[in-house]
Amino acid sequence: MTRRATTLLLTGVLTGVLTALLCALAAAPAGATGYRYWSFWERTGGGWAYATQGPATSRPADGSVQGFRFAVSEDSADASRPRGAASFAEVCAGTPAREGSKRVALVIDFGTAADAPEGETPPAARTACARVAGDASTAEALAAAAKPLRYDTNALLCAIADYPKRGCGEQVAGTAERKPAAAQNKDQGDEGDGPRLAWYAGAAAVAALAAAAVWQSRRNRHD
């Protein structure tokens, strides 16, 4: 095979790869599937961190801030944070310390109309200061401040303060079209575009290689 033929073959291969990559990038978000559920967060420093354990096993200390957000999310990386920046001092300002108990600040964000089950309207976000026993879990603090709670047979938290009235972690198709969670989290200090940037970087790299191959092909014609 001549050098020119090899270069042309490489150009065709790279162009095909580039086309496939860009098509995948454009198509993937539209077909994304997520779940409608309550996510659990812990406030650390100046921001929210996705909790590493469930509210039933989490044992927050006095002065902790715990958050819950109802939304449609693909996974924990895509999950929407509770909105607002309420601090423990703000939420529990009227609840003095008491020996033998602890205070847990709760931020409860019922989400947006776009994420609500059909026929339901999310209540306004609320905060509450729960005074509970020193060894109480986050779930117990939540029960003390935002009844009624609803759980499924697998102990998954389905509803807070009776919202939503039905459903529990159901699958929802087309989440990318419904809710720009990554953009919202970025506004709250989270850079959630890593996977997308990686795709664009890959596409740019393939495009550069294809352009180089085309340039080499044209150069060979004049040699």
Short mmCIF file of C-alpha atoms in Angstrom, two decimals, residues 72-147:
data_model
loop_
_atom_site.label_atom_id
_atom_site.label_comp_id
_atom_site.label_asym_id
_atom_site.label_seq_id
_atom_site.Cartn_x
_atom_site.Cartn_y
_atom_site.Cartn_z
CA VAL A 72 -35.37 13.30 39.45
CA SER A 73 -31.72 12.20 39.27
CA GLU A 74 -29.74 9.69 37.26
CA ASP A 75 -27.31 8.94 40.12
CA SER A 76 -25.61 10.56 43.09
CA ALA A 77 -23.33 12.61 40.83
CA ASP A 78 -26.37 14.05 39.05
CA ALA A 79 -28.49 14.58 42.18
CA SER A 80 -29.81 18.06 42.93
CA ARG A 81 -28.69 19.62 46.19
CA PRO A 82 -31.05 21.26 48.68
CA ARG A 83 -31.39 24.90 47.71
CA GLY A 84 -30.38 27.66 50.06
CA ALA A 85 -27.53 28.05 52.51
CA ALA A 86 -29.25 27.88 55.89
CA SER A 87 -26.78 27.41 58.73
CA PHE A 88 -27.23 25.68 62.07
CA ALA A 89 -27.17 29.05 63.84
CA GLU A 90 -30.05 30.29 61.67
CA VAL A 91 -32.21 27.17 61.86
CA CYS A 92 -31.74 26.46 65.55
CA ALA A 93 -31.47 30.02 66.82
CA GLY A 94 -34.55 29.56 69.03
CA THR A 95 -33.62 26.11 70.34
CA PRO A 96 -31.09 26.33 73.17
CA ALA A 97 -28.76 23.48 74.05
CA ARG A 98 -30.01 21.06 76.70
CA GLU A 99 -28.09 18.37 78.54
CA GLY A 100 -28.93 14.84 77.46
CA SER A 101 -30.16 15.86 73.99
CA LYS A 102 -28.83 17.23 70.72
CA ARG A 103 -30.09 19.61 68.08
CA VAL A 104 -30.08 18.79 64.38
CA ALA A 105 -30.88 21.43 61.77
CA LEU A 106 -32.95 20.06 58.89
CA VAL A 107 -33.28 21.61 55.43
CA ILE A 108 -36.13 20.03 53.46
CA ASP A 109 -36.41 20.96 49.78
CA PHE A 110 -39.52 19.51 48.11
CA GLY A 111 -38.12 20.21 44.65
CA THR A 112 -39.66 21.78 41.57
CA ALA A 113 -42.89 21.29 39.65
CA ALA A 114 -40.88 19.69 36.82
CA ASP A 115 -39.80 16.87 39.15
CA ALA A 116 -43.17 16.42 40.88
CA PRO A 117 -45.28 13.33 40.18
CA GLU A 118 -48.19 14.00 37.86
CA GLY A 119 -51.00 15.84 39.61
CA GLU A 120 -48.93 16.92 42.63
CA THR A 121 -47.51 20.30 43.59
CA PRO A 122 -44.36 20.50 45.73
CA PRO A 123 -44.73 22.41 49.01
CA ALA A 124 -42.41 25.30 49.78
CA ALA A 125 -39.00 24.38 51.14
CA ARG A 126 -38.73 24.45 54.92
CA THR A 127 -36.22 24.24 57.72
CA ALA A 128 -36.66 22.79 61.19
CA CYS A 129 -34.59 22.31 64.32
CA ALA A 130 -35.12 18.85 65.78
CA ARG A 131 -34.25 18.22 69.41
CA VAL A 132 -33.65 14.50 69.86
CA ALA A 133 -31.80 12.07 72.10
CA GLY A 134 -28.02 12.13 71.95
CA ASP A 135 -27.84 8.82 70.07
CA ALA A 136 -30.73 9.53 67.67
CA SER A 137 -30.36 8.98 63.93
CA THR A 138 -31.11 11.50 61.20
CA ALA A 139 -34.26 9.53 60.41
CA GLU A 140 -35.44 10.01 64.00
CA ALA A 141 -34.69 13.72 63.82
CA LEU A 142 -36.65 13.94 60.56
CA ALA A 143 -39.57 12.06 62.11
CA ALA A 144 -39.61 14.50 65.00
CA ALA A 145 -39.86 17.52 62.71
CA ALA A 146 -41.55 16.56 59.42
CA LYS A 147 -44.21 13.88 59.89
#
